[in-house]
XYZ file of C-alpha atoms in Angstrom:
620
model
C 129.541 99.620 73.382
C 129.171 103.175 73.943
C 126.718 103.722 77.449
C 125.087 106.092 78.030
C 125.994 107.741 81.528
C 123.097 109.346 83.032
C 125.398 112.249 84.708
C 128.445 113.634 83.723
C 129.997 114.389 79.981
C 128.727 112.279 77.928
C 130.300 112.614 74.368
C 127.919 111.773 71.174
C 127.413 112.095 67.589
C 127.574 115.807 67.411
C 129.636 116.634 70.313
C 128.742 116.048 74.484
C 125.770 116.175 76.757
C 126.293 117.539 80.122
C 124.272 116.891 83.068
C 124.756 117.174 86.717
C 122.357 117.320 90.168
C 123.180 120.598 91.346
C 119.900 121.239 93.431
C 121.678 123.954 95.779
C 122.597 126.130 92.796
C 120.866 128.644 91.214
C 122.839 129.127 88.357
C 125.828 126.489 86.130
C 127.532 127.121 83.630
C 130.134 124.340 82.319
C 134.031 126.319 82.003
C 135.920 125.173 79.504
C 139.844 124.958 80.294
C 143.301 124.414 77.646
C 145.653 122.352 79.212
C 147.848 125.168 80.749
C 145.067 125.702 83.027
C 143.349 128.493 81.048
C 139.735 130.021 81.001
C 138.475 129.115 77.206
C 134.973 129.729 77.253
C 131.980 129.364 79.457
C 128.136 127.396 78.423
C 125.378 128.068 80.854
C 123.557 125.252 81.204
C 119.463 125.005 81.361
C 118.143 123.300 85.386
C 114.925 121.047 85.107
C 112.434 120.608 87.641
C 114.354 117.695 89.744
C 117.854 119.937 90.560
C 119.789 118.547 87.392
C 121.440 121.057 84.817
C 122.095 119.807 81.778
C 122.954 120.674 77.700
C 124.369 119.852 74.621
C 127.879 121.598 73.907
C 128.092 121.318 70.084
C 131.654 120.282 68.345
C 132.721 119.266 71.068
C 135.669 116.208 71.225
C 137.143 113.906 73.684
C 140.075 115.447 75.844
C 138.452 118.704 76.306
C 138.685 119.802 80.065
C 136.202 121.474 81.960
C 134.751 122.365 85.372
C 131.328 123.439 86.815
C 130.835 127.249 87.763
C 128.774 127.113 90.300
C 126.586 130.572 90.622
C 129.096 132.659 89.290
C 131.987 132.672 91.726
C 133.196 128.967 92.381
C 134.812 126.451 90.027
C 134.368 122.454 91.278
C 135.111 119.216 89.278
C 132.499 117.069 87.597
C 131.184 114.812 90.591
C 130.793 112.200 87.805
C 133.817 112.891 86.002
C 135.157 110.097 84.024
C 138.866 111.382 84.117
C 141.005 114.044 86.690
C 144.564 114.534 84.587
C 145.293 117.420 86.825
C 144.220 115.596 90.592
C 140.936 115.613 92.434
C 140.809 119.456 92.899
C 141.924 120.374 88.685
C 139.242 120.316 86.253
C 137.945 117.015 84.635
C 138.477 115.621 81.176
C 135.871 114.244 78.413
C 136.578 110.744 78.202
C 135.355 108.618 75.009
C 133.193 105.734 76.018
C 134.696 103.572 72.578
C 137.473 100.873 73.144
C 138.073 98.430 71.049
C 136.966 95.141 73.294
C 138.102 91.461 72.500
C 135.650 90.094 74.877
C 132.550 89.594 73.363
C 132.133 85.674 74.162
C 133.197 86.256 77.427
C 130.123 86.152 80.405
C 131.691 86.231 83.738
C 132.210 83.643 86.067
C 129.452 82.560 88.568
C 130.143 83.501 92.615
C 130.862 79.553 93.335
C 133.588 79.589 90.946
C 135.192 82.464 92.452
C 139.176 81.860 93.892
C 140.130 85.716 94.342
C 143.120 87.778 94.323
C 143.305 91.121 95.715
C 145.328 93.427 94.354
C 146.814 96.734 95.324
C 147.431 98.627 91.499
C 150.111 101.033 92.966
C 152.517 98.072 95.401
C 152.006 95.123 93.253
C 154.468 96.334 90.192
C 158.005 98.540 90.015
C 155.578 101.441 88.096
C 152.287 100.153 89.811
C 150.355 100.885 86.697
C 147.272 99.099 85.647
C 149.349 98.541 81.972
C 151.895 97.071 84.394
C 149.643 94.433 86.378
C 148.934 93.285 82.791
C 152.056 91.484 82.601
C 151.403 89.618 85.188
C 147.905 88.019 84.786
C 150.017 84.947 82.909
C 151.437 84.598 86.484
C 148.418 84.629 87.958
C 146.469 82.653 86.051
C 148.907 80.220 86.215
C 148.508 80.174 89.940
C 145.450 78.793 89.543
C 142.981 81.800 90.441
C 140.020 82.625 88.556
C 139.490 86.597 89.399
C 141.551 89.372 90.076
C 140.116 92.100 93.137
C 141.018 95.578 92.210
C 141.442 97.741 95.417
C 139.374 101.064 94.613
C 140.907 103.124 92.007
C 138.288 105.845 91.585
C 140.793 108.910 92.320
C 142.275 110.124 95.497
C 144.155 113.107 96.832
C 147.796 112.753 95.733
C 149.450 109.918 94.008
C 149.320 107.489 96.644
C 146.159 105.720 98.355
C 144.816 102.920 99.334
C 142.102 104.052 97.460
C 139.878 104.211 100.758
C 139.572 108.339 100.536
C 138.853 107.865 96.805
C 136.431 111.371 95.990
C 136.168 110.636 92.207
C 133.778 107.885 92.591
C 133.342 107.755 88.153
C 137.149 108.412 87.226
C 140.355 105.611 87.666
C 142.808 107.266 89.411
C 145.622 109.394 87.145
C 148.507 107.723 88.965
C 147.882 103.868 88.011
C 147.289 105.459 84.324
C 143.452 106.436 84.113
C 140.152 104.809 82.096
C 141.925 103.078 78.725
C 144.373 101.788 80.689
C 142.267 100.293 83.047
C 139.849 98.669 80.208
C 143.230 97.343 78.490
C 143.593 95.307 81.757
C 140.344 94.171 81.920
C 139.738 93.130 78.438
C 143.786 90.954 79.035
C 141.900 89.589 81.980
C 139.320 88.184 80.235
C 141.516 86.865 77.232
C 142.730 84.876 79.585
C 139.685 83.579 81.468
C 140.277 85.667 84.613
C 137.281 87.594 86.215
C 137.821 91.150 87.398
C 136.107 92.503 90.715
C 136.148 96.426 91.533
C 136.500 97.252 94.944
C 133.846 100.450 95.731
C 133.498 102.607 98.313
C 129.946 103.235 98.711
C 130.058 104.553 102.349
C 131.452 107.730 102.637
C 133.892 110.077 100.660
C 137.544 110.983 101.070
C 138.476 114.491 103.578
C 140.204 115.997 100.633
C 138.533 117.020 97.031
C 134.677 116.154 98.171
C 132.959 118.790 96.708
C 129.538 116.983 96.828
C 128.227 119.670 99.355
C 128.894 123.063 96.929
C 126.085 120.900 94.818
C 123.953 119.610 97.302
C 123.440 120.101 100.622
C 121.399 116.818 100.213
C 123.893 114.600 99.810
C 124.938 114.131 103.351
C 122.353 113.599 106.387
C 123.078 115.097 110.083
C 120.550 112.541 110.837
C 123.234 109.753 110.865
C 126.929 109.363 111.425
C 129.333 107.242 110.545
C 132.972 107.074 111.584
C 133.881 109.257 108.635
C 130.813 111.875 109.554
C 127.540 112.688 108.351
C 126.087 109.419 106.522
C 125.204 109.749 102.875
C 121.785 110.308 102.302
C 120.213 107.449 100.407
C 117.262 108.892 100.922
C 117.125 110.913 98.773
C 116.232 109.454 95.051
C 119.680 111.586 93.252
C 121.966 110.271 95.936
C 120.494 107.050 95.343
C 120.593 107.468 91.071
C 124.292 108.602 91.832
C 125.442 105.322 93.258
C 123.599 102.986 91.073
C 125.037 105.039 88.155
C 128.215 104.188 89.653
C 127.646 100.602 90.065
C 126.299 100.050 86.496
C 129.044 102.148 85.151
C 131.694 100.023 86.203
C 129.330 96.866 84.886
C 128.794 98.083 81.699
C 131.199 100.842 80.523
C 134.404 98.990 82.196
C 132.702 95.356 81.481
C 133.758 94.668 85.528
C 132.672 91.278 86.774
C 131.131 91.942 90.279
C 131.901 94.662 92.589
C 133.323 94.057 95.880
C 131.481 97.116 98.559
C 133.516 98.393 101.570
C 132.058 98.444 104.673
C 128.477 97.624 103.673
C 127.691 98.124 107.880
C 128.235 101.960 107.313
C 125.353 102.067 104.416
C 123.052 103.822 106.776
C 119.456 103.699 105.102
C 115.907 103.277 106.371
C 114.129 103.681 102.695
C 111.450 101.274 102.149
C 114.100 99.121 99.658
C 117.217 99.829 101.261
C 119.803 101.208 98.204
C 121.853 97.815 98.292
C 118.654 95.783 97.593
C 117.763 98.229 94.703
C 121.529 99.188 93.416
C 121.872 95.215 93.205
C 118.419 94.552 91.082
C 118.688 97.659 89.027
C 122.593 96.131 87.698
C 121.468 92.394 87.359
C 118.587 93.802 85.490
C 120.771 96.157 83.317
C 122.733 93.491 81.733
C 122.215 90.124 79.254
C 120.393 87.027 81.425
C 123.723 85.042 80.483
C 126.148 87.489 81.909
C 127.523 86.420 85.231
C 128.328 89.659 87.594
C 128.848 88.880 91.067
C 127.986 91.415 94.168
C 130.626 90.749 97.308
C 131.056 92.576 100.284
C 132.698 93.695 103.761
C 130.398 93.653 106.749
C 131.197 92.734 110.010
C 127.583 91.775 111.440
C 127.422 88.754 110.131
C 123.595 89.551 108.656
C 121.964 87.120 107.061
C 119.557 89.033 105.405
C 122.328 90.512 102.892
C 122.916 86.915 101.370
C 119.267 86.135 101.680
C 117.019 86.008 97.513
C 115.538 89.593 96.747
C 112.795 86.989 96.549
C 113.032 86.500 100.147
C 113.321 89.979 100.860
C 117.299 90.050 101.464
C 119.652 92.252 99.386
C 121.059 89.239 97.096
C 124.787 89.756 97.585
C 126.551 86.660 96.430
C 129.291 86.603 99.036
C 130.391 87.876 102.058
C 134.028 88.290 103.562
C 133.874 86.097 106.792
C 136.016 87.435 108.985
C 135.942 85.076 111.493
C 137.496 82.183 109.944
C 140.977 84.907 109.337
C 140.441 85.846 113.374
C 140.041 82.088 114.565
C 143.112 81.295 112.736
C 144.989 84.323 113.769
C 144.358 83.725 117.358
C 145.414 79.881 116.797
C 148.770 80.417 115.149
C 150.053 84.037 116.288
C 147.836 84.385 119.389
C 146.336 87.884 118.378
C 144.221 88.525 121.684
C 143.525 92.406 122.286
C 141.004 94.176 120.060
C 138.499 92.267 118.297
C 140.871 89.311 118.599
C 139.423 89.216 122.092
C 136.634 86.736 121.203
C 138.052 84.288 119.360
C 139.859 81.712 120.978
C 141.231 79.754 118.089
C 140.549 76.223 119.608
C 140.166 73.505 116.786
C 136.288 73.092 117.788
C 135.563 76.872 117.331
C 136.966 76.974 114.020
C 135.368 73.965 113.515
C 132.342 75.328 114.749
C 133.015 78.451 112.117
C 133.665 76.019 108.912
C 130.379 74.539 109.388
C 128.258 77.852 109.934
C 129.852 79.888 107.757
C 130.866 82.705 110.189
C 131.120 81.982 114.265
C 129.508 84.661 115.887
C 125.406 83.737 114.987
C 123.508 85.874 117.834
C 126.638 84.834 121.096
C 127.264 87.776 123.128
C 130.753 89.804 121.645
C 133.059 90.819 124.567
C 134.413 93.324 122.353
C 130.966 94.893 121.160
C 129.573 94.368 124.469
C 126.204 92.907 122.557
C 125.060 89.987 120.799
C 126.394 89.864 117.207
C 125.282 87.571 114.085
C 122.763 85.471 113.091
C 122.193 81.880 112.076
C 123.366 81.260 108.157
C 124.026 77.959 107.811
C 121.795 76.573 105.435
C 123.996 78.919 103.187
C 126.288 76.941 101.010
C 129.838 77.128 101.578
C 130.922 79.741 98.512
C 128.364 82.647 99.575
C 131.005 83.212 102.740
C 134.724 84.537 101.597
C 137.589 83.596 103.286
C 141.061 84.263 103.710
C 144.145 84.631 106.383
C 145.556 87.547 104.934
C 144.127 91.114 103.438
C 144.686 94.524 103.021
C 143.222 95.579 106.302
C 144.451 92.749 108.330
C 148.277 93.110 107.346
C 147.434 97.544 106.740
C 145.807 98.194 109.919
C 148.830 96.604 111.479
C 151.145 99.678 112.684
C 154.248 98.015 110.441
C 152.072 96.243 107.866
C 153.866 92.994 108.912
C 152.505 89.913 106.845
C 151.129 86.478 108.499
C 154.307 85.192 106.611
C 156.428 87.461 109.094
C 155.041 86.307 112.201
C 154.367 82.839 112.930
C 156.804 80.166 111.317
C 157.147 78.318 107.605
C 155.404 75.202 108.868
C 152.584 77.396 110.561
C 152.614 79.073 107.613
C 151.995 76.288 105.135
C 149.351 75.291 107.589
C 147.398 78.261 107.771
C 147.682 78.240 103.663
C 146.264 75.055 103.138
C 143.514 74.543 105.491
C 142.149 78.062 103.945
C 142.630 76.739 100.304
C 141.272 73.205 101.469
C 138.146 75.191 103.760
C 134.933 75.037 101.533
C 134.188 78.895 101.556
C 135.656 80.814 99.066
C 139.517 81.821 99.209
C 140.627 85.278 99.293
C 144.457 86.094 98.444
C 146.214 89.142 99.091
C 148.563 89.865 96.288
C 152.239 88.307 97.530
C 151.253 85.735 99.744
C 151.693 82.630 97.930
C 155.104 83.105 98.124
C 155.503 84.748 101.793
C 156.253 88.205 100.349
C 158.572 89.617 102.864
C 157.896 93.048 102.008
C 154.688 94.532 104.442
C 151.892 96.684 103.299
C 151.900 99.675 105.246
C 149.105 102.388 105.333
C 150.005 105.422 103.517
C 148.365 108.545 101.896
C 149.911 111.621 100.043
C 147.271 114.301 101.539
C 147.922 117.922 101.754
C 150.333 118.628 104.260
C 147.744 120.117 107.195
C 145.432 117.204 106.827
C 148.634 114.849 106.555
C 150.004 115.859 109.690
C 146.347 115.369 111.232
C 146.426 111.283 109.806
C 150.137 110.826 110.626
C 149.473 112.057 114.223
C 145.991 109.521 114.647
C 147.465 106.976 112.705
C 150.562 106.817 115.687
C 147.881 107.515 118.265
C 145.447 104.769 117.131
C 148.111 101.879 118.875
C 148.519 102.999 121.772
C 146.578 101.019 123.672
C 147.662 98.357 122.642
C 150.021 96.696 124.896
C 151.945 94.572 121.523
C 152.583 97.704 120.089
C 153.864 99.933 122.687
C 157.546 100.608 121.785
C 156.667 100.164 118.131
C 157.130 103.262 115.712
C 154.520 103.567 113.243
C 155.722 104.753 110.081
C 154.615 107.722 108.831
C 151.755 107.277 106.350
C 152.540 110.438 104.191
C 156.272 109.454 104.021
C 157.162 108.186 100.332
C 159.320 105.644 101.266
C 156.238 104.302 103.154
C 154.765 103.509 99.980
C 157.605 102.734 98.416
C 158.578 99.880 100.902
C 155.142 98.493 100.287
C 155.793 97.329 96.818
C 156.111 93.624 96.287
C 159.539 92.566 95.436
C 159.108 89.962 92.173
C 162.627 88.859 92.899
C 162.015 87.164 95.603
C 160.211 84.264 93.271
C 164.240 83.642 92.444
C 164.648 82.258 96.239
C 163.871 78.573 97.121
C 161.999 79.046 100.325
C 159.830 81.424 98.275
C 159.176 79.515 95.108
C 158.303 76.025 96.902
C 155.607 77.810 98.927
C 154.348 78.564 95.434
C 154.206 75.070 94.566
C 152.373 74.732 97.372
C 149.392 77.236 96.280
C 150.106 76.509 92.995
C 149.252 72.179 93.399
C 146.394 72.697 96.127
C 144.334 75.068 93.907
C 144.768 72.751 90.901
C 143.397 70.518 93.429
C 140.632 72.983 94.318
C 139.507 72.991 90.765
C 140.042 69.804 89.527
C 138.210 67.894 92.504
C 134.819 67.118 92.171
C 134.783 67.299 95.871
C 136.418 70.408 96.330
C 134.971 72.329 93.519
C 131.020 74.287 94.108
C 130.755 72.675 97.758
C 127.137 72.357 99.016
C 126.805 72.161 102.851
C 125.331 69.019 102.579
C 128.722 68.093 101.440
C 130.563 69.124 104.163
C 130.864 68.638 107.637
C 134.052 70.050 110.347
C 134.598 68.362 113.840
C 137.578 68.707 116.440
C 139.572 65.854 116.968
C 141.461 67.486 120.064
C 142.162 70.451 121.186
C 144.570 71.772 118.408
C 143.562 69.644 115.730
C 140.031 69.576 113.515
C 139.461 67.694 110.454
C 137.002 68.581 107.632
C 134.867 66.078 105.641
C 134.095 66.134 102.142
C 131.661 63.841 100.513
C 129.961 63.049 96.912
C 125.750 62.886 97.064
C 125.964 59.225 96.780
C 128.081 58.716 99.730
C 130.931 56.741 98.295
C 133.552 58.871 97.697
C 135.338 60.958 100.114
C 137.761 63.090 100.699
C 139.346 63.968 104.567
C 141.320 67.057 105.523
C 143.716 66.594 108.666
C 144.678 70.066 110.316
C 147.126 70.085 113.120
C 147.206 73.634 114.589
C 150.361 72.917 117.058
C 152.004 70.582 119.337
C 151.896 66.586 118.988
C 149.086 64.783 117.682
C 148.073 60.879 117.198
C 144.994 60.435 115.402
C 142.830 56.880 115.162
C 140.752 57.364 111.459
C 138.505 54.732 112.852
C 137.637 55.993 116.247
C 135.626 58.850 115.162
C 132.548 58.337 113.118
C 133.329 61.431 110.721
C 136.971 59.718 110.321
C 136.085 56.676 108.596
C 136.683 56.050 105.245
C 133.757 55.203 103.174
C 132.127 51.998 102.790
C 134.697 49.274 101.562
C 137.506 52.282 101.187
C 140.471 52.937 102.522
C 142.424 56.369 102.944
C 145.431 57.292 100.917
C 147.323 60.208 101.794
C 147.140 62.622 99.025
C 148.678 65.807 100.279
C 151.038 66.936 103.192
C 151.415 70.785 103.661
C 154.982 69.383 105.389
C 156.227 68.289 102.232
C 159.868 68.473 101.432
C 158.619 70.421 97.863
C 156.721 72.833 99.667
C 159.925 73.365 102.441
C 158.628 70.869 104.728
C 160.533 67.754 106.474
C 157.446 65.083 106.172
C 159.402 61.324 105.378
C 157.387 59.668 103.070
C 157.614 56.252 104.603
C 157.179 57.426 107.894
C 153.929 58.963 106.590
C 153.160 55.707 105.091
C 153.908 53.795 107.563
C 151.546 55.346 109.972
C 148.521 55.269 107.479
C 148.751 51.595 106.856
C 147.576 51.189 110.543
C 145.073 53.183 109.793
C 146.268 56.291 112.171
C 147.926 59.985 111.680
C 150.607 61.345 113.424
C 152.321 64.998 113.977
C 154.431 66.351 115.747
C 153.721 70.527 114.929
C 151.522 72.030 112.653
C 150.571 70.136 109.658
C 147.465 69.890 107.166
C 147.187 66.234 105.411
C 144.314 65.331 103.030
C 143.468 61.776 102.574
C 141.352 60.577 100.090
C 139.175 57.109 99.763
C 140.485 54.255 97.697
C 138.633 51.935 96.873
């Protein structure tokens, strides 16, 4: 395949096509650099009547480097350059488009086959390369995921991000080893049936190495702010070719298998088809009818009208993270309270109530927005909402990055584990937790040192308020060994209380997959009610009615529970329920005595005493 990207160096027959919106600059010329760092030669290059500048550099090969002289006296970076050896501020490199793929049979996986596993390239190896994550997609295939989450990796300040300030929006970050290395992954991915979603960051721009505005002055709007300053203007039709070009890029040139969009609530636009309803059509309409790419995002407003048909007028995403199921159980197991914690109360018939809508909040007043949030999306099937009880943000934006793992006990734990891999939305992983990772995942950047002073000093300021945190020390973000105790420790797969909670992930999303009731769950399918005040169960059932499968969640404290006394309880017509799975398992860590367990379920009733998940499923 060899793409043709709109903007940017674009290398050809004869040598490479330049072409970038400069619409504030009166005169370009592209500098060409060696790679001590010095001046070459310079090409002027012609503007047409739209603001772009563009020509054909004869002779020209991959690996040259250049930069952008804008009129005369200022030297800036491609803003769609494919590849920053030097850092976001050095000049860029021409990158060739050719790899040698191995995937040509392969077409994606559909968004209601998705079981995802976010992954941070620069903690989850020793050299936190994307050649190092390659060896270990056999692990987690074998875990029984079907797609791998890529945290952003278009290039950031320094050598260390999350990959939230990212200011290279076309070119994989230098540090986790830059464009082949990152097809090399995704073509292994594929070879082994594994989807690959890129995080993007299609909100706002790092503070350090934006140089949008020495181009345009039209890229940002005073109009509209968002918490990172003036919005990006998608009004305008470059900004808006800019991003799609992104978003097809990634489709097409990296042969990605959805994008995953941060923050989709700070996509300020009032166009008459807002940019997410076009960038989504314009990449679905880019590529084959039989390839599968799947559009997932962050937003916290619980709108229905970004899951809702472009037919219908919505923006077509496929799925949405759903944070409310990860809050409900967070409040229920470690009694999280302050912040937005503050209206969720994690009783079983609230997160009852959230399994069967898909989020909680549909229109209810928020105590912590101080107005209504949501609306009504229940006729939504269960896979269109993501869920999980760990990710980046919810251990990160904790002041020591402490896991779920680290706070609430094994038992709660294994609870918490299996009632999200037994929920019917679709489960979201954070790289380590299937084994209770003891290491955290701390926030940490490598900015200059004025602006890193500036994030170390909010970053310590930002918990103050909060009473749980008050005699905590926040580690310094910009400190290495902030980073560096992020990284997950593989050893710890070596120690029992590690690898049985594996077994646990491990058997329940073989059980995921393999169940016809578990697997591409239809509302109609499923149904959640409390059964007390700690303890919920959720019903799965085939289209004919006969076959069924029951999920038992204790979330603490003693619990006796009569299968025939509730109508959702009962086994199916001329059934009876076998117990198929106990989270409390001595192969999983637990204590659970078979015959005890047995005992109880030939009178037809379920005990506990602490948090437990069972499953039952109908005999006949």
């Amino acid at each position: 395949m060899n793409w043709q990207l709109p903007i940017g160096a674009q290398l050809n027959d004869t040598g490479v096509r330049f072409r970038v919106w400069a619409s504030n600059v009166n005169r370009l010329e592209v500098v060409i650099y060696d790679h001590k760092g010095q001046e070459l030669s310079t090409y002027p290059l012609r503007r047409d009547e739209f603001g772009y500048y563009l020509g054909q550099i004869e002779g020209m090969q991959a690996g040259v480097r250049y930069m952008y002289r804008l009129d005369g006296n200022i030297d800036r970076p491609d803003p769609a350059s494919r590849y920053q050896p030097e850092g976001v501020h050095g000049p860029s490199e021409v990158v060739s488009s050719k790899f040698n793929w191995t995937d040509s049979n392969w077409k994606g996986l559909p968004a209601n086959e998705l079981i995802i596993y976010e992954v941070h390239i620069g903690t989850a190896t020793p050299t936190g390369t994307f050649e190092a994550f390659i060896e270990k997609l056999d692990y987690v295939k074998q875990l029984g995921v079907t797609a791998i989450e890529i945290m952003p990796v278009a290039d950031f300040p320094g050598n260390r991000n999350w990959g939230y300030d990212g200011v290279n929006l076309f070119a994989p970050a230098r540090s986790y080893g830059g464009p082949q290395e990152l097809k090399k992954l995704v073509d292994a991915a594929h070879a082994k049936g594994l989807a690959v979603i890129q995080d993007v960051v299609y909100n706002h721009f790092g503070p350090d190495g934006n140089y949008l505005r020495n181009f345009s002055q039209e890229y940002f709007t005073e109009s509209k702010k968002t918490p990172w300053g003036d919005a990006i203007n998608f009004s305008c039709e470059a900004v808006r070719e800019y991003f799609i070009a992104n978003a097809m890029y990634w489709a097409k040139e990296y042969h990605m298998d959805g994008l995953r969009m941060d923050a989709i609530h700070a996509i300020l636009d009032d166009s008459p088809q807002h940019i997410l309803q076009e960038l989504v059509a314009r990449v679905h309409q880019s590529l084959p009818e039989d390839r599968h790419f799947v559009f997932t995002a962050e937003d916290d407003r619980n709108e229905v009208w970004l899951l809702r048909p472009q037919q219908e007028d919505g923006a077509g995403i496929d799925a949405l993270w759903a944070d409310d199921f990860h809050h409900q159980v967070r409040s229920a197991l470690a009694g999280d309270n302050e912040g937005y914690f503050q209206d969720f109360s994690g009783n079983a018939a609230d997160l009852a109530e959230t399994l069967n809508k898909g989020w909680f909040y549909t229109g209810q007043e928020s105590r912590f927005a101080g107005k209504p949030r949501g609306t009504d999306a229940c006729h939504f099937d269960p896979y269109h909402f993501i869920y999980c009880i760990q990710n980046h943000d919810q251990i990160g934006n904790r002041p020591l990055g402490d896991r779920l793992n680290a706070i609430i006990d094994p038992a709660e734990y294994r609870t918490a584990s299996a009632l999200l891999l037994l929920s019917p939305g679709t489960p979201l992983l954070f790289h380590g937790q299937e084994w209770g990772a003891t290491t955290p995942f701390l926030y940490f950047t490598d900015h200059n040192a004025d602006l890193g002073k500036l994030v170390t000093e909010g970053r310590r300021s930002e918990f103050e308020y909060f009473a749980a945190f008050n005699h905590v020390e926040v580690p310094d973000p910009q400190a290495q060994n902030t980073f560096e105790n992020s990284r997950l420790n593989w050893n710890e797969l070596e120690e029992e209380a590690h690898s049985q909670l594996i077994l646990l992930y491990k058997d329940l999303l073989a059980m995921r997959q393999k169940s016809p009731l578990l697997h591409k769950v239809t509302r109609q399918r499923f149904q959640s009610q409390a059964v007390g005040d700690n303890s919920l169960v959720l019903r799965y059932g085939s289209e004919s009615g006969e076959d069924g499968l029951l999920v038992v969640v204790n979330l603490k404290g003693e619990f006796e529970l009569d299968l025939w006394a509730n109508k959702i309880t009962e086994p199916p017509q001329n059934t009876r329920w076998q117990l198929h799975f106990t989270s409390n398992n001595p192969r999983y860590g637990g204590n659970d005595k078979e015959a005890e367990l047995w005992e109880t379920m030939a009178s037809n009733r379920v005990k506990a005493n602490g948090p437990v998940v069972y499953m039952l499923q109908a005999q006949h």
